[in-house]
Tab-separated table of C-alpha atoms and ligand atoms in Angstrom:
chain	number	residue	atom	x	y	z
A	1	MET	CA	-38.427	58.550	-60.024
A	2	VAL	CA	-37.511	56.236	-57.014
A	3	SER	CA	-37.977	55.911	-53.314
A	4	VAL	CA	-35.204	57.454	-51.331
A	5	GLU	CA	-33.921	55.828	-48.280
A	6	ALA	CA	-31.048	56.903	-45.637
A	7	LYS	CA	-30.039	54.478	-43.107
A	8	GLY	CA	-28.237	55.271	-39.997
A	9	VAL	CA	-26.610	58.589	-41.617
A	10	SER	CA	-24.326	60.682	-39.400
A	11	LYS	CA	-22.077	63.303	-40.479
A	12	PHE	CA	-19.136	65.057	-38.728
A	13	PHE	CA	-17.296	68.142	-39.720
A	14	LYS	CA	-14.255	67.897	-37.554
A	15	THR	CA	-16.176	68.095	-34.017
A	16	THR	CA	-19.401	69.410	-35.143
A	17	ARG	CA	-21.925	66.639	-35.506
A	18	ALA	CA	-24.241	67.839	-38.208
A	19	LEU	CA	-26.297	64.553	-38.479
A	20	ASP	CA	-26.861	62.103	-36.126
A	21	ASN	CA	-27.972	58.629	-37.055
A	22	VAL	CA	-30.735	59.712	-39.469
A	23	SER	CA	-32.900	56.955	-40.920
A	24	LEU	CA	-35.611	58.034	-43.383
A	25	HIS	CA	-37.895	56.641	-46.173
A	26	VAL	CA	-39.333	58.799	-48.864
A	27	ASP	CA	-41.949	57.044	-51.064
A	28	ASP	CA	-41.511	56.828	-54.899
A	29	GLY	CA	-43.098	59.994	-56.361
A	30	SER	CA	-44.130	61.719	-53.137
A	31	PHE	CA	-43.473	65.406	-51.875
A	32	PHE	CA	-41.447	65.175	-48.637
A	33	CYS	CA	-40.492	68.262	-46.718
A	34	LEU	CA	-37.625	68.478	-44.417
A	35	LEU	CA	-38.350	71.093	-41.791
A	36	GLY	CA	-36.028	72.260	-39.095
A	37	PRO	CA	-34.310	75.481	-37.770
A	38	SER	CA	-31.306	76.975	-39.141
A	39	GLY	CA	-28.095	74.656	-38.548
A	40	SER	CA	-30.272	71.583	-37.879
A	41	GLY	CA	-28.548	69.682	-40.770
A	42	LYS	CA	-31.377	69.940	-43.521
A	43	THR	CA	-28.718	70.991	-46.239
A	44	THR	CA	-26.170	68.450	-45.045
A	45	LEU	CA	-28.602	65.680	-45.211
A	46	MET	CA	-29.834	66.916	-48.786
A	47	ARG	CA	-26.062	67.121	-49.996
A	48	ILE	CA	-25.487	63.622	-48.811
A	49	ILE	CA	-28.506	62.086	-50.698
A	50	ALA	CA	-27.397	64.190	-53.505
A	51	GLY	CA	-23.811	62.771	-53.587
A	52	LEU	CA	-22.174	65.808	-52.917
A	53	GLU	CA	-21.150	65.007	-49.513
A	54	THR	CA	-20.130	61.612	-48.171
A	55	PRO	CA	-21.517	60.471	-44.815
A	56	SER	CA	-19.315	59.664	-41.730
A	57	SER	CA	-21.316	56.533	-41.291
A	58	GLY	CA	-24.658	55.107	-42.605
A	59	SER	CA	-25.856	54.449	-46.384
A	60	VAL	CA	-28.290	55.948	-48.985
A	61	TYR	CA	-30.561	53.938	-50.977
A	62	PHE	CA	-32.331	54.847	-54.508
A	63	GLY	CA	-35.288	52.482	-55.200
A	64	GLY	CA	-33.654	49.974	-52.700
A	65	GLU	CA	-30.185	50.027	-54.445
A	66	ASP	CA	-27.127	51.295	-52.448
A	67	VAL	CA	-25.955	54.499	-54.148
A	68	THR	CA	-23.585	55.942	-51.225
A	69	GLU	CA	-20.503	55.216	-53.669
A	70	LEU	CA	-22.219	56.930	-56.498
A	71	SER	CA	-21.456	60.485	-57.832
A	72	PRO	CA	-24.173	63.024	-58.252
A	73	SER	CA	-24.442	62.533	-61.653
A	74	GLU	CA	-24.574	58.885	-61.511
A	75	ARG	CA	-27.384	59.359	-58.979
A	76	ASN	CA	-29.172	61.495	-61.534
A	77	ILE	CA	-30.546	64.248	-59.272
A	78	ALA	CA	-31.820	67.573	-60.235
A	79	MET	CA	-31.485	70.464	-57.487
A	80	VAL	CA	-32.412	73.987	-57.025
A	81	PHE	CA	-30.814	76.119	-54.164
A	82	GLN	CA	-31.512	79.356	-52.365
A	83	PHE	CA	-29.797	81.476	-55.031
A	84	PRO	CA	-30.611	80.994	-58.716
A	85	SER	CA	-27.729	79.630	-60.703
A	86	ILE	CA	-28.074	81.066	-64.346
A	87	TYR	CA	-25.374	81.543	-66.729
A	88	PRO	CA	-25.482	85.319	-67.638
A	89	SER	CA	-23.953	85.091	-71.234
A	90	LEU	CA	-27.051	82.630	-72.210
A	91	ASN	CA	-30.888	83.641	-72.615
A	92	ILE	CA	-33.209	81.964	-70.376
A	93	TYR	CA	-34.173	79.653	-73.349
A	94	ASP	CA	-30.661	78.218	-73.627
A	95	ASN	CA	-30.267	78.213	-69.762
A	96	ILE	CA	-33.150	75.567	-69.442
A	97	ALA	CA	-31.997	74.026	-72.680
A	98	LEU	CA	-28.545	73.331	-71.374
A	99	ALA	CA	-30.139	71.235	-68.570
A	100	LEU	CA	-31.197	68.675	-71.100
A	101	ARG	CA	-27.625	68.471	-72.826
A	102	ARG	CA	-26.980	64.963	-71.467
A	103	GLU	CA	-30.608	63.547	-72.140
A	104	THR	CA	-31.424	64.542	-75.746
A	105	THR	CA	-29.806	66.253	-78.866
A	106	ASP	CA	-33.243	66.290	-80.422
A	107	ARG	CA	-33.890	70.103	-81.142
A	108	ASN	CA	-37.747	69.422	-81.423
A	109	GLU	CA	-37.892	67.402	-78.243
A	110	ILE	CA	-35.705	70.225	-76.507
A	111	ARG	CA	-38.050	72.911	-77.702
A	112	GLU	CA	-41.168	71.147	-76.645
A	113	ARG	CA	-39.776	70.202	-73.135
A	114	VAL	CA	-38.501	73.931	-72.443
A	115	MET	CA	-41.889	75.240	-73.679
A	116	GLN	CA	-43.768	73.016	-71.449
A	117	VAL	CA	-42.034	73.794	-68.357
A	118	ALA	CA	-41.722	77.660	-69.224
A	119	SER	CA	-45.446	77.301	-69.351
A	120	LEU	CA	-45.766	75.535	-66.276
A	121	LEU	CA	-43.719	78.036	-64.533
A	122	LYS	CA	-45.248	80.915	-66.392
A	123	ILE	CA	-42.022	82.278	-67.789
A	124	GLU	CA	-42.680	82.111	-71.465
A	125	GLU	CA	-42.262	85.960	-72.026
A	126	HIS	CA	-38.790	85.922	-70.366
A	127	LEU	CA	-37.330	83.096	-72.712
A	128	ASN	CA	-35.471	85.535	-74.863
A	129	LYS	CA	-33.909	87.783	-72.207
A	130	LYS	CA	-30.589	87.366	-70.251
A	131	SER	CA	-30.607	86.987	-66.489
A	132	HIS	CA	-29.463	90.886	-65.982
A	133	GLN	CA	-33.216	91.928	-67.635
A	134	ILE	CA	-35.387	89.988	-65.197
A	135	ASP	CA	-35.812	90.143	-61.498
A	136	PHE	CA	-34.923	87.694	-58.697
A	137	GLY	CA	-38.473	86.237	-58.497
A	138	ILE	CA	-38.373	85.242	-62.120
A	139	LEU	CA	-34.961	84.189	-61.937
A	140	GLN	CA	-35.887	81.591	-59.215
A	141	ARG	CA	-38.662	80.428	-61.272
A	142	VAL	CA	-35.996	79.767	-64.085
A	143	SER	CA	-34.009	77.669	-61.620
A	144	ILE	CA	-36.936	75.713	-60.870
A	145	ALA	CA	-37.610	75.245	-64.471
A	146	LYS	CA	-33.939	74.048	-65.125
A	147	ALA	CA	-34.388	71.430	-62.535
A	148	ILE	CA	-37.827	70.033	-63.419
A	149	VAL	CA	-37.179	70.052	-67.299
A	150	ARG	CA	-34.947	67.095	-66.566
A	151	ARG	CA	-35.988	63.470	-65.887
A	152	ALA	CA	-34.248	63.036	-62.871
A	153	ASN	CA	-34.601	60.031	-60.387
A	154	VAL	CA	-34.933	62.746	-57.690
A	155	TYR	CA	-35.628	66.497	-57.451
A	156	ILE	CA	-34.132	68.259	-54.521
A	157	PHE	CA	-35.106	71.867	-53.624
A	158	ASP	CA	-33.121	73.379	-50.736
A	159	GLU	CA	-34.977	76.578	-49.574
A	160	PRO	CA	-35.933	77.612	-53.173
A	161	LEU	CA	-38.336	80.450	-51.815
A	162	SER	CA	-36.687	81.689	-48.832
A	163	ASN	CA	-34.969	84.784	-50.540
A	164	LEU	CA	-38.236	85.744	-52.208
A	165	ASP	CA	-40.590	88.293	-50.699
A	166	THR	CA	-43.885	87.105	-49.035
A	167	LYS	CA	-46.274	87.633	-51.786
A	168	LEU	CA	-43.936	86.027	-54.424
A	169	ARG	CA	-43.463	83.216	-51.762
A	170	GLU	CA	-46.977	82.310	-51.310
A	171	ALA	CA	-47.605	82.464	-55.066
A	172	LEU	CA	-44.869	79.873	-55.842
A	173	ARG	CA	-45.695	77.845	-52.684
A	174	SER	CA	-49.281	76.993	-53.962
A	175	GLU	CA	-47.811	76.153	-57.385
A	176	PHE	CA	-45.272	73.851	-56.245
A	177	GLN	CA	-48.084	71.113	-55.672
A	178	ARG	CA	-49.465	71.587	-59.177
A	179	ILE	CA	-45.483	71.385	-60.542
A	180	HIS	CA	-45.182	68.214	-58.569
A	181	SER	CA	-48.242	66.585	-59.939
A	182	GLU	CA	-47.083	67.480	-63.518
A	183	VAL	CA	-43.736	66.277	-63.034
A	184	ARG	CA	-44.754	63.210	-60.993
A	185	GLY	CA	-41.213	62.776	-59.480
A	186	THR	CA	-39.947	62.265	-55.939
A	187	PHE	CA	-39.550	65.644	-54.415
A	188	LEU	CA	-37.348	66.501	-51.469
A	189	TYR	CA	-38.053	70.025	-50.289
A	190	VAL	CA	-36.074	71.675	-47.607
A	191	THR	CA	-37.634	74.781	-45.654
A	192	HIS	CA	-37.367	76.382	-42.292
A	193	ASP	CA	-40.884	77.741	-42.645
A	194	GLN	CA	-43.550	75.487	-41.191
A	195	LEU	CA	-46.423	77.092	-42.833
A	196	GLU	CA	-44.702	76.276	-46.409
A	197	ALA	CA	-44.187	72.748	-45.245
A	198	MET	CA	-47.802	72.186	-43.852
A	199	ALA	CA	-49.121	73.870	-47.030
A	200	ILE	CA	-47.380	71.541	-49.583
A	201	ALA	CA	-45.921	68.318	-48.155
A	202	ASP	CA	-47.478	64.770	-48.351
A	203	LYS	CA	-45.063	64.013	-45.349
A	204	ILE	CA	-42.811	66.141	-43.306
A	205	GLY	CA	-39.618	65.292	-41.475
A	206	ILE	CA	-38.509	67.306	-38.439
A	207	LEU	CA	-35.063	67.733	-37.994
A	208	ASN	CA	-33.286	69.495	-34.923
A	209	ASN	CA	-29.502	69.069	-33.771
A	210	GLY	CA	-28.875	66.739	-36.428
A	211	LYS	CA	-31.579	64.402	-35.094
A	212	LEU	CA	-34.712	63.292	-37.071
A	213	LEU	CA	-37.203	63.636	-34.460
A	214	GLN	CA	-40.540	62.809	-36.375
A	215	VAL	CA	-41.890	61.995	-39.769
A	216	GLY	CA	-45.633	62.106	-40.786
A	217	SER	CA	-48.243	63.822	-42.561
A	218	PRO	CA	-48.862	67.400	-41.726
A	219	GLU	CA	-52.012	66.522	-39.848
A	220	GLU	CA	-50.070	63.815	-37.806
A	221	ILE	CA	-47.317	66.003	-36.859
A	222	TYR	CA	-49.670	68.748	-35.933
A	223	SER	CA	-51.897	66.566	-33.822
A	224	TYR	CA	-49.687	64.047	-32.472
A	225	PRO	CA	-46.428	65.647	-31.930
A	226	ALA	CA	-43.948	63.291	-30.865
A	227	ASN	CA	-42.267	65.508	-28.325
A	228	LYS	CA	-41.998	69.023	-27.071
A	229	PHE	CA	-39.825	70.389	-29.785
A	230	VAL	CA	-41.769	69.363	-32.469
A	231	ALA	CA	-44.955	70.694	-30.494
A	232	TYR	CA	-43.190	74.025	-30.249
A	233	PHE	CA	-42.010	74.115	-33.646
A	234	ILE	CA	-45.242	73.516	-35.433
A	235	GLY	CA	-48.180	75.554	-35.132
A	236	SER	CA	-48.887	79.264	-35.293
A	237	PRO	CA	-49.592	80.758	-32.802
A	238	THR	CA	-47.269	78.768	-30.762
A	239	ILE	CA	-48.406	75.928	-28.621
A	240	ASN	CA	-48.670	76.939	-24.891
A	241	LEU	CA	-46.192	74.878	-22.857
A	242	ILE	CA	-47.157	74.828	-19.056
A	243	GLU	CA	-45.304	73.225	-16.455
A	244	SER	CA	-47.965	71.390	-14.335
A	245	GLU	CA	-48.549	68.911	-11.607
A	246	VAL	CA	-50.883	66.115	-12.429
A	247	LYS	CA	-52.741	64.002	-10.262
A	248	LEU	CA	-55.379	61.317	-10.058
A	249	VAL	CA	-58.545	62.002	-7.995
A	250	GLU	CA	-61.215	59.288	-8.149
A	251	ASN	CA	-60.222	58.095	-11.552
A	252	ILE	CA	-60.171	61.759	-12.928
A	253	VAL	CA	-56.908	63.302	-13.819
A	254	TYR	CA	-56.492	67.045	-12.824
A	255	ALA	CA	-53.631	69.153	-13.979
A	256	SER	CA	-52.410	72.286	-12.013
A	257	VAL	CA	-52.438	75.268	-14.336
A	258	GLY	CA	-51.381	78.667	-12.559
A	259	ASP	CA	-53.221	78.755	-9.145
A	260	GLY	CA	-55.956	76.618	-10.282
A	261	HIS	CA	-56.701	73.159	-11.989
A	262	ILE	CA	-58.319	71.761	-15.199
A	263	HIS	CA	-59.161	68.108	-15.718
A	264	LEU	CA	-57.437	66.001	-18.624
A	265	GLY	CA	-59.010	63.447	-20.865
A	266	ASN	CA	-58.861	59.550	-20.537
A	267	LYS	CA	-55.737	59.652	-22.517
A	268	ALA	CA	-53.817	60.921	-19.336
A	269	LEU	CA	-55.083	57.893	-17.245
A	270	GLU	CA	-52.188	55.941	-18.768
A	271	LEU	CA	-49.746	58.037	-16.781
A	272	PHE	CA	-51.225	56.423	-13.391
A	273	GLN	CA	-51.036	52.666	-14.442
A	274	THR	CA	-47.843	51.928	-12.503
A	275	SER	CA	-47.848	54.392	-9.771
A	276	ARG	CA	-50.712	56.746	-8.384
A	277	GLU	CA	-48.258	59.477	-7.209
A	278	PRO	CA	-48.823	62.844	-8.652
A	279	ARG	CA	-46.270	63.596	-11.531
A	280	LYS	CA	-44.738	66.675	-13.046
A	281	ILE	CA	-45.997	67.048	-16.605
A	282	ILE	CA	-45.363	69.691	-19.345
A	283	LEU	CA	-48.876	70.345	-20.710
A	284	GLY	CA	-48.986	71.284	-24.480
A	285	ILE	CA	-52.177	73.169	-25.346
A	286	ARG	CA	-52.612	74.920	-28.759
A	287	PRO	CA	-54.066	78.326	-28.891
A	288	HIS	CA	-56.863	77.062	-30.968
A	289	GLU	CA	-57.922	74.655	-28.512
A	290	ILE	CA	-58.689	77.405	-25.542
A	291	THR	CA	-62.047	79.267	-26.111
A	292	LEU	CA	-63.118	82.277	-23.879
A	293	SER	CA	-66.293	82.484	-21.980
A	294	ARG	CA	-67.970	84.969	-19.354
A	295	GLU	CA	-69.418	81.956	-17.735
A	296	PRO	CA	-67.862	79.228	-15.902
A	297	VAL	CA	-68.852	76.165	-18.313
A	298	GLY	CA	-67.077	72.923	-18.792
A	299	ASN	CA	-63.606	72.564	-18.093
A	300	ALA	CA	-62.956	76.259	-17.218
A	301	LEU	CA	-60.028	78.089	-15.560
A	302	PRO	CA	-60.491	81.638	-14.231
A	303	ALA	CA	-58.295	83.940	-15.813
A	304	GLU	CA	-57.637	87.708	-16.442
A	305	ILE	CA	-57.085	88.947	-20.100
A	306	SER	CA	-53.474	90.736	-19.907
A	307	PHE	CA	-53.226	91.530	-23.701
A	308	ILE	CA	-55.223	91.347	-27.001
A	309	GLU	CA	-53.433	91.113	-30.329
A	310	SER	CA	-55.432	91.721	-33.332
A	311	LEU	CA	-54.679	89.674	-36.421
A	312	GLY	CA	-57.312	91.376	-38.575
A	313	THR	CA	-59.938	89.206	-38.598
A	314	ALA	CA	-58.794	86.850	-35.630
A	315	GLN	CA	-57.234	87.796	-32.119
A	316	VAL	CA	-54.787	86.217	-30.240
A	317	ILE	CA	-55.897	86.792	-26.454
A	318	GLU	CA	-53.347	86.488	-23.630
A	319	LEU	CA	-54.576	85.291	-20.449
A	320	ARG	CA	-53.243	85.272	-16.857
A	321	ASN	CA	-53.781	82.897	-13.917
A	322	GLY	CA	-51.202	83.318	-11.194
A	323	SER	CA	-47.872	83.518	-12.787
A	324	THR	CA	-49.045	81.293	-15.769
A	325	VAL	CA	-49.621	83.108	-19.122
A	326	LEU	CA	-51.893	81.239	-21.750
A	327	ARG	CA	-52.466	82.407	-25.350
A	328	SER	CA	-56.004	81.633	-26.943
A	329	TYR	CA	-56.768	82.120	-30.570
A	330	VAL	CA	-60.068	83.513	-31.279
A	331	ASP	CA	-61.257	82.993	-34.880
A	332	SER	CA	-63.276	86.255	-35.111
A	333	LEU	CA	-63.259	89.601	-33.605
A	334	SER	CA	-64.695	89.278	-30.016
A	335	ASP	CA	-65.733	92.137	-27.608
A	336	PHE	CA	-63.317	90.764	-24.784
A	337	ARG	CA	-61.405	93.782	-23.177
A	338	GLU	CA	-58.151	93.812	-21.675
A	339	LYS	CA	-58.010	93.466	-17.815
A	340	GLU	CA	-61.478	91.694	-18.228
A	341	LYS	CA	-62.147	88.584	-15.951
A	342	VAL	CA	-62.953	85.590	-17.899
A	343	PHE	CA	-62.860	81.865	-18.029
A	344	ALA	CA	-60.542	79.838	-20.328
A	345	VAL	CA	-62.378	76.681	-21.529
A	346	PHE	CA	-60.067	73.800	-22.659
A	347	ASN	CA	-60.775	71.248	-25.220
A	348	THR	CA	-59.779	68.206	-22.870
A	349	GLU	CA	-59.044	65.755	-25.649
A	350	SER	CA	-56.574	67.863	-27.539
A	351	ILE	CA	-54.391	68.502	-24.402
A	352	HIS	CA	-50.933	66.862	-24.826
A	353	GLY	CA	-48.601	65.725	-22.089
A	354	PHE	CA	-44.585	65.656	-22.184
A	355	ASP	CA	-42.166	64.291	-19.976
A	356	PRO	CA	-40.077	67.284	-18.380
A	357	GLN	CA	-37.071	65.091	-18.400
A	358	THR	CA	-37.047	63.378	-21.819
A	359	GLU	CA	-39.346	65.792	-23.358
A	360	GLU	CA	-41.178	63.109	-25.137
A	361	ARG	CA	-44.914	62.842	-25.491
A	362	VAL	CA	-46.510	60.928	-22.513
A	363	PHE	CA	-50.231	61.345	-23.638
B	401	LIG	N1	-18.891	72.285	-44.721
B	401	LIG	C1	-18.893	72.416	-43.512
B	401	LIG	N2	-17.982	72.813	-42.719
B	401	LIG	C2	-18.078	72.556	-41.400
B	401	LIG	N3	-19.221	72.539	-40.713
B	401	LIG	C3	-20.362	72.617	-41.496
B	401	LIG	C4	-20.055	72.540	-42.978
B	401	LIG	N4	-21.559	72.162	-43.628
B	401	LIG	C5	-22.374	72.470	-42.305
B	401	LIG	N5	-21.827	72.434	-41.269
B	401	LIG	C6	-22.249	72.554	-39.926
B	401	LIG	O1	-23.156	71.696	-39.923
B	401	LIG	C7	-24.484	72.002	-39.193
B	401	LIG	C8	-25.851	71.780	-40.065
B	401	LIG	O2	-25.505	72.600	-40.957
B	401	LIG	P1	-26.504	72.735	-42.183
B	401	LIG	O3	-26.140	73.547	-43.265
B	401	LIG	O4	-26.798	71.266	-42.763
B	401	LIG	O5	-27.912	73.129	-41.632
B	401	LIG	P2	-29.151	73.863	-42.039
B	401	LIG	O6	-30.327	72.992	-41.526
B	401	LIG	O7	-29.305	73.522	-43.666
B	401	LIG	O8	-29.128	75.232	-41.853
B	401	LIG	P3	-29.779	76.527	-42.608
B	401	LIG	O9	-31.371	76.586	-42.394
B	401	LIG	O10	-28.986	77.664	-41.901
B	401	LIG	O11	-29.480	76.412	-43.980
B	401	LIG	C9	-24.265	73.359	-38.739
B	401	LIG	O12	-23.615	73.620	-37.354
B	401	LIG	C10	-23.162	73.993	-39.698
B	401	LIG	O13	-22.294	75.020	-39.292
B	402	LIG	MG1	-29.429	74.971	-45.331
C-alpha cells in the first residue's frame, strides 16, 4: 500500500473540462471517499489515478514517486466498477483465483487466499457456481473479492454498491470498513451517496464541476463546510440556506430571517472588522440545530408550522416566517400540529455564513 497524490490534475474531453486543477493527497493505508454529483468528474479522476486515462495536465504520485507515465499494470491497481466483471464460463472460485495469476502459481497459496476473501465477503457457498446461478448482489461481492484478493498498491472502488437495493447496500456498506481493516490497503472509494461516504470514510473529498472543493474528515465536512455547495450537499435533511441581511448593533450581530431577526454568535463579529456597514449573507442552518418551543425562549423567531413530515420515530417540521421557509428536525414524535404558531429556537454557535457572490464560508 502507498500514499496517492494528484498534483494540479486537469482533464479536457474536447471542450468539456472534466477536471479542473485537482490536487489531492491520500494517506497510505487510509480509506478515502470521493463524493460528488453525477458528472462531477469522479470516475475521470479515478481513471487517471489508475492509469486508464492520461491527464491533460498535472501529475500522479504513488508513495512520492511520479507514476504519470506508467501503465495501469505497472501501477499495480485493483479496481471494482459499478457492474460486476465476471467470466461466465468460469466458476466463482476460478474467477477469484484468476486475479492472482500474476502474483503466484502456488496452488496452496491461491486456495488459502481465495478462501480467506470468500470468508471475508461471505461467498463461500457460491464458489462452485457460475455467474448465471447467482444474483447481482452476490456477483458484486465476487467483484470485490477479485479486487481485494490481490496485493495491490491501491484499491479503487467506483460506486460498487450503486446498483444494489437499499438493504444489500446498507449491509455491504457496513462491511466495507471491516474489509479495509483486514486488507489494510489504501482505499479510494467513489460514491454520490453522502450517507455512504459519511459512514465509511476516514476522509472525504467533495468534487463538483471538476473542482475539488474540500477534503476533510466526515465531522469536519459536516461541521465546517468550506462553501455553500458542500453545506448543501452534505447532511440530511438538507441544510436551510437563507438570504439574510446581517448587521451590528452594540457589538451583537443580528441577522434578518423572514420578517424577524435572530442573533448570531461571536464568529460573525469578524464580518465587521473592516466596515460596520450591514452585509448581505447566506445563512446556513442545519435542521438539527433548530428546535421548536411554545414559549419565546433564547434566540427565538416566531413562526407558523406549515407542514409536518413524519419519518417514523422523528419528524421534519416546516416553518414559515414571512416568505422564509425553515425546516427543523425533531428527534422524537412531538405533539406540534400544522398551522400552530410556535417559536423556532436556534443553536447560535452552529449557524454558518456564506458570501452570496463567492459562496465561500465567511463564518
Ligand atoms: N470519454 C469521455 N469523453 C467525453 N466526455 C467524457 C468522457 N468521460 C467523461 N466525460 C465527461 O466528463 C465529465 C465528468 O464525467 P465523469 O464520468 O468523470 O463523472 P462522474 O462524477 O463519475 O459521474 P457519475 O456519477 O455519473 O458516474 C462529464 O461531463 C462527462 O460527460
Ligand atoms: Mg462515475
